[in-house]
Structure formats: C-alpha cells, structure tokens
Tab-separated table of C-alpha atoms and ligand atoms in Angstrom:
chain	number	residue	atom	x	y	z
S	1	MET	CA	116.479	81.511	163.147
S	2	VAL	CA	120.032	82.706	162.506
S	3	PRO	CA	121.988	84.290	165.375
S	4	ALA	CA	122.729	87.036	162.849
S	5	MET	CA	118.813	87.528	162.439
S	6	GLN	CA	118.277	87.490	166.175
S	7	ASN	CA	121.113	90.598	166.542
S	8	PRO	CA	118.711	93.972	165.583
S	9	ARG	CA	122.160	96.198	165.165
S	10	ARG	CA	123.584	93.436	162.655
S	11	ARG	CA	120.155	92.916	161.237
S	12	ARG	CA	120.357	96.969	160.326
S	13	ALA	CA	123.856	96.816	159.438
S	14	LEU	CA	123.280	94.207	156.683
S	15	SER	CA	120.005	95.632	155.464
S	16	GLY	CA	122.093	98.687	154.914
S	17	ILE	CA	124.632	96.725	153.000
S	18	VAL	CA	122.176	94.852	151.068
S	19	ALA	CA	120.249	98.630	150.103
S	20	ILE	CA	123.705	99.987	149.213
S	21	LEU	CA	124.355	97.061	146.837
S	22	VAL	CA	120.668	96.994	145.195
S	23	ILE	CA	121.329	100.766	144.581
S	24	TRP	CA	124.265	100.016	143.147
S	25	GLY	CA	123.475	97.679	141.047
S	26	LEU	CA	120.295	99.583	139.609
S	27	LEU	CA	123.013	102.404	138.825
S	28	VAL	CA	124.945	100.083	136.751
S	29	VAL	CA	122.510	98.584	134.964
S	30	LYS	CA	120.774	101.997	134.269
S	31	GLY	CA	123.972	103.188	132.870
S	32	LEU	CA	123.988	100.236	130.608
S	33	GLY	CA	120.634	99.999	129.434
S	34	PRO	CA	118.670	103.386	128.369
S	35	ALA	CA	121.932	105.305	127.621
S	36	HIS	CA	122.926	102.536	124.930
S	37	ALA	CA	119.125	102.224	123.441
S	38	ALA	CA	118.916	105.986	123.041
S	39	ALA	CA	121.786	105.757	120.041
S	40	PRO	CA	121.165	102.588	118.206
S	41	PRO	CA	124.324	100.755	118.204
S	42	SER	CA	125.976	100.822	114.829
S	43	SER	CA	126.137	97.852	112.113
S	44	PRO	CA	127.915	96.694	109.625
S	45	SER	CA	127.654	99.251	106.372
S	46	PRO	CA	124.953	98.385	103.669
S	47	ALA	CA	127.861	96.612	101.468
S	48	ASP	CA	129.141	94.558	104.056
S	49	ALA	CA	125.668	93.217	105.149
S	50	LEU	CA	124.722	92.600	101.696
S	51	LYS	CA	128.105	90.583	101.311
S	52	LEU	CA	127.292	88.239	104.327
S	53	LEU	CA	124.076	87.371	103.413
S	54	LEU	CA	125.282	86.570	99.875
S	55	GLU	CA	127.951	84.572	101.304
S	56	GLY	CA	125.282	82.609	103.477
S	57	ASN	CA	123.391	82.076	100.434
S	58	GLN	CA	126.287	80.867	98.462
S	59	ARG	CA	126.690	78.374	101.238
S	60	PHE	CA	123.503	77.265	101.423
S	61	ALA	CA	122.740	76.929	97.606
S	62	GLU	CA	126.295	74.948	97.274
S	63	GLY	CA	125.110	72.494	100.312
S	64	LYS	CA	127.590	73.465	102.537
S	65	PRO	CA	126.122	75.377	105.313
S	66	VAL	CA	128.036	76.110	108.784
S	67	ARG	CA	124.783	77.081	110.249
S	68	PRO	CA	126.540	80.154	112.334
S	69	ASN	CA	125.252	81.334	115.769
S	70	GLN	CA	123.012	78.713	116.741
S	71	ASP	CA	123.899	77.318	119.747
S	72	THR	CA	123.239	78.161	123.648
S	73	ALA	CA	126.092	80.603	123.994
S	74	ARG	CA	124.690	82.590	121.301
S	75	ARG	CA	120.964	82.586	122.615
S	76	VAL	CA	122.530	83.773	126.186
S	77	ALA	CA	124.677	86.831	124.739
S	78	LEU	CA	121.575	88.138	122.908
S	79	ALA	CA	119.110	88.001	125.660
S	80	GLY	CA	120.109	91.567	126.686
S	81	GLY	CA	119.426	92.885	123.212
S	82	GLN	CA	119.777	92.406	119.516
S	83	GLN	CA	121.865	94.438	116.784
S	84	PRO	CA	120.844	92.436	113.178
S	85	PHE	CA	123.105	93.446	110.565
S	86	ALA	CA	120.139	93.004	107.849
S	87	ALA	CA	116.442	93.733	107.986
S	88	ILE	CA	114.904	91.023	105.630
S	89	LEU	CA	110.912	91.710	103.914
S	90	SER	CA	109.926	88.275	102.232
S	91	CYS	CA	107.425	86.108	101.240
S	92	SER	CA	105.758	83.784	104.032
S	93	ASP	CA	106.106	81.139	101.607
S	94	SER	CA	107.208	77.653	103.648
S	95	ARG	CA	110.546	77.085	101.390
S	96	ILE	CA	112.047	80.261	101.946
S	97	PRO	CA	112.696	80.540	105.828
S	98	PRO	CA	115.722	83.294	105.717
S	99	GLU	CA	117.832	82.465	108.528
S	100	ILE	CA	118.386	79.080	106.545
S	101	ILE	CA	118.453	80.520	102.864
S	102	PHE	CA	121.196	82.987	103.854
S	103	ASP	CA	122.923	80.546	106.638
S	104	ARG	CA	122.368	82.574	109.470
S	105	GLY	CA	121.665	82.018	113.172
S	106	LEU	CA	120.288	84.148	115.986
S	107	GLY	CA	120.312	88.216	116.343
S	108	GLY	CA	121.510	88.547	112.636
S	109	LEU	CA	118.343	88.980	110.605
S	110	PHE	CA	115.564	91.385	111.719
S	111	ILE	CA	112.773	89.411	109.258
S	112	VAL	CA	109.070	90.618	108.213
S	113	ARG	CA	107.174	88.049	106.287
S	114	ASN	CA	103.778	88.154	104.549
S	115	ALA	CA	102.384	86.647	101.183
S	116	GLY	CA	103.845	88.163	98.482
S	117	ASN	CA	106.526	89.974	100.509
S	118	VAL	CA	104.509	93.283	100.509
S	119	ALA	CA	104.783	96.978	101.890
S	120	GLY	CA	102.003	97.550	103.639
S	121	PRO	CA	101.788	99.923	106.637
S	122	LEU	CA	102.653	97.269	109.283
S	123	ALA	CA	105.388	95.898	107.209
S	124	VAL	CA	106.744	99.832	106.805
S	125	GLU	CA	106.783	100.177	110.632
S	126	SER	CA	108.479	97.026	111.363
S	127	LEU	CA	111.421	97.819	108.888
S	128	HIS	CA	111.594	101.372	109.998
S	129	PHE	CA	112.043	100.124	113.977
S	130	ALA	CA	114.881	97.560	112.672
S	131	THR	CA	116.575	100.722	110.898
S	132	ALA	CA	115.651	103.500	113.297
S	133	HIS	CA	116.154	101.498	116.505
S	134	LEU	CA	118.295	98.521	116.132
S	135	GLY	CA	120.869	100.161	113.688
S	136	THR	CA	120.029	97.754	110.836
S	137	ARG	CA	121.823	99.744	107.732
S	138	LEU	CA	120.644	97.072	105.141
S	139	VAL	CA	116.926	96.385	104.149
S	140	LEU	CA	116.275	93.885	101.488
S	141	VAL	CA	113.118	93.129	99.594
S	142	LEU	CA	112.978	89.455	98.668
S	143	GLY	CA	110.602	87.862	96.221
S	144	HIS	CA	110.808	84.596	94.973
S	145	THR	CA	110.155	82.434	92.018
S	146	LYS	CA	106.617	80.703	91.419
S	147	CYS	CA	105.099	82.917	94.283
S	148	GLY	CA	101.420	82.004	94.713
S	149	ALA	CA	100.649	85.465	96.118
S	150	VAL	CA	101.494	87.080	92.851
S	151	ALA	CA	100.085	84.376	90.875
S	152	ALA	CA	96.949	84.565	92.516
S	153	THR	CA	97.078	88.493	91.244
S	154	LEU	CA	98.048	87.780	87.941
S	155	SER	CA	95.198	85.636	87.396
S	156	GLY	CA	92.612	87.714	89.171
S	157	GLN	CA	91.939	85.003	92.071
S	158	THR	CA	92.051	87.518	94.787
S	159	GLU	CA	88.994	86.949	96.937
S	160	ASP	CA	91.102	85.346	99.920
S	161	ILE	CA	94.100	87.959	99.445
S	162	PRO	CA	92.267	91.265	98.556
S	163	GLU	CA	94.439	93.612	100.924
S	164	THR	CA	97.529	92.006	99.697
S	165	ALA	CA	96.516	91.884	95.796
S	166	LYS	CA	96.133	95.383	96.137
S	167	GLU	CA	99.965	96.007	97.191
S	168	ILE	CA	100.599	93.506	94.292
S	169	GLU	CA	98.347	94.816	91.504
S	170	PRO	CA	100.817	97.676	90.333
S	171	ALA	CA	103.601	95.124	89.645
S	172	VAL	CA	101.027	93.297	87.764
S	173	ALA	CA	99.604	95.872	85.706
S	174	LYS	CA	103.152	97.345	84.815
S	175	SER	CA	104.691	94.023	83.757
S	176	LYS	CA	101.921	93.251	81.383
S	177	SER	CA	103.415	94.675	78.222
S	178	MET	CA	106.836	92.769	78.735
S	179	SER	CA	107.845	90.060	76.982
S	180	GLY	CA	109.216	86.802	78.525
S	181	ASP	CA	107.103	84.760	81.453
S	182	ALA	CA	104.250	86.844	83.027
S	183	LEU	CA	104.691	85.491	86.258
S	184	ASP	CA	108.454	85.569	86.300
S	185	ASN	CA	108.092	89.277	85.270
S	186	ALA	CA	105.325	90.370	87.969
S	187	ILE	CA	107.602	88.826	90.708
S	188	LEU	CA	110.437	90.631	89.300
S	189	GLU	CA	108.503	93.898	88.970
S	190	ASN	CA	106.841	93.515	92.595
S	191	VAL	CA	110.071	93.275	94.251
S	192	ARG	CA	111.409	96.369	92.330
S	193	LEU	CA	108.276	98.524	92.472
S	194	THR	CA	108.719	97.830	96.675
S	195	VAL	CA	111.955	98.499	96.808
S	196	GLN	CA	111.047	101.845	95.287
S	197	LYS	CA	108.146	102.316	97.470
S	198	LEU	CA	110.021	101.736	100.738
S	199	SER	CA	112.693	103.976	99.515
S	200	THR	CA	110.193	107.145	99.001
S	201	LEU	CA	108.502	106.650	101.749
S	202	THR	CA	108.641	108.669	104.830
S	203	PRO	CA	110.778	107.676	107.483
S	204	LEU	CA	112.620	105.611	105.341
S	205	ALA	CA	113.220	107.855	102.499
S	206	GLU	CA	114.852	110.354	105.021
S	207	MET	CA	117.350	107.704	106.266
S	208	VAL	CA	118.069	106.202	102.429
S	209	LYS	CA	118.779	110.157	101.507
S	210	ALA	CA	121.294	110.672	104.343
S	211	GLY	CA	123.346	107.352	103.536
S	212	ASP	CA	122.091	105.676	106.411
S	213	ILE	CA	120.411	102.960	105.111
S	214	GLN	CA	120.017	101.107	101.673
S	215	ILE	CA	117.163	99.371	100.275
S	216	VAL	CA	117.798	96.709	97.828
S	217	GLY	CA	115.826	93.804	95.836
S	218	ALA	CA	116.564	90.394	94.882
S	219	VAL	CA	114.632	87.287	93.892
S	220	TYR	CA	114.909	83.444	95.615
S	221	HIS	CA	115.209	80.611	93.141
S	222	LEU	CA	113.446	77.512	94.263
S	223	ASP	CA	115.080	75.316	92.038
S	224	SER	CA	118.470	76.718	92.599
S	225	GLY	CA	118.291	77.550	96.074
S	226	ARG	CA	120.346	80.911	94.628
S	227	VAL	CA	119.363	84.727	95.311
S	228	ILE	CA	119.984	86.710	92.754
S	229	MET	CA	119.908	90.527	93.116
S	230	LEU	CA	117.607	92.752	91.422
S	231	ASP	CA	120.361	94.517	89.312
S	232	SER	CA	122.616	91.632	88.356
S	233	PRO	CA	122.391	90.839	84.961
S	234	ALA	CA	121.002	87.242	86.026
S	235	ALA	CA	118.172	88.820	87.648
S	236	ALA	CA	115.634	87.270	84.480
S	237	PRO	CA	114.601	84.179	86.153
S	238	THR	CA	116.279	81.196	84.556
S	239	PRO	CA	113.891	78.242	83.039
S	240	SER	CA	113.181	75.434	85.446
S	241	LYS	CA	115.525	72.205	84.034
M	1	ZN	ZN1	105.588	83.769	97.582
C-alpha cells in the first residue's frame, strides 16, 4: 500500500479533491450538453446544402471523388454529436448509396432509405427528427431510374411489397396518362408526390412554411451517375445509350 493511503487525514483530503474535480467535470459536461441540445445548432441554408450535394455528385459522376470526412480524426470529432447538413429519403437500391454518389463522409448526411423512397410514417418521423433536433435544413427526396419498387407497382406485382406499393400507387395512377416511358414517368411522379406529401404533412409543413427547411426532389440516373433535380429542364430521363 502507498504511504498516502495509510494516512487517514491525507486520504480524506485526496477524496475531497477528487470529489470537487468530479463535480466540476459534471458541471462542465452539463454546460456543453443539454444547453446546446435544447436549441438545434444551425446548419447551412437549404440552398448552400443543395450546392454541397450537387458539387459532390458532380465529382462522383466525373470520376473525381475526394471522399471527404472519412478519416479517424473526423470519426473522433463526431463522437460527441452530429449536425448533418442534409436529410435524404432515398431508395434502398444497392447502387445508390448517398454518401458515395454525393461524395460525402461521416456526419454530413442523415439518410432514410426504403424500397421506392416512400414517405411512410417511420420515414416521416426520422426526417422530422433530423430537421427538428439536428438542425438539418434541407430534405432531399431522391428517386432513381429503373427503380424496382416502382416497376413492381406499375406492373401490379405487389404481393411482396403491399405497404410500399400503397405509397407508390398514386404516382402510377397520375402518370398513366402521360406520354413517354411509363416507368420513367412513374419514378418522377413518385418523387414529386412524395415531396408534396412531406411539404404538407404536420409537423414538417410548419417548418417549410416558416422558411426553416426546404424539401426538394431529384432523380439519380444509374447510367450517368448524375442527380437531376426535379425542377431542372433535364429532369426527364434521358434514353439509355
Ligand atoms: Zn429503387
């Protein structure tokens, strides 16, 4: 046993110092924790967030990714909290992992994925969490060409995806009268209606109305690797070469 532990007075004094340090430490942690968690940190504006996404997609599509924020330092820096600059609702399709196609890393994107990128109750809750509690101000609904979930709904083969198909059917119905490729039209319409649904659904609608967040739609093209915004003139899928 060390001499200090044999002396009761010194032991008591040491215990007192340790207790003070622990209490001080707890106060510091408390001050940096809940106080900041109560008010979401401010993220980039929706326009700036979209710019970051599209710049990353351009790097990816051109085969020049820089793969930012994927190192140990970034991982360690994020261990205490996250402030993703964009929330993405995309398809589960293995060919469109958002971090890769937008050339991002850890802590940048809050991602909700399911077959057909549909906005069911669970997806809506997750997107609301990102916008209300993590300060994320941009929500991107991302469809993609040749989507299997939309194709299955279009052809009526929905026995394995009944709940997903229910969400996609309005888009299929609305796009039926359109000219052009039926699947491409249904995919575009599915994104468009999902953006509309999220934008008018409580509690996201209030945030959109207040100008706190923006909800936008886009389609990822498997052939080119490019993400085309819904309101872009190039939104209509280009024929495969
Ligand atoms: Zn898909």
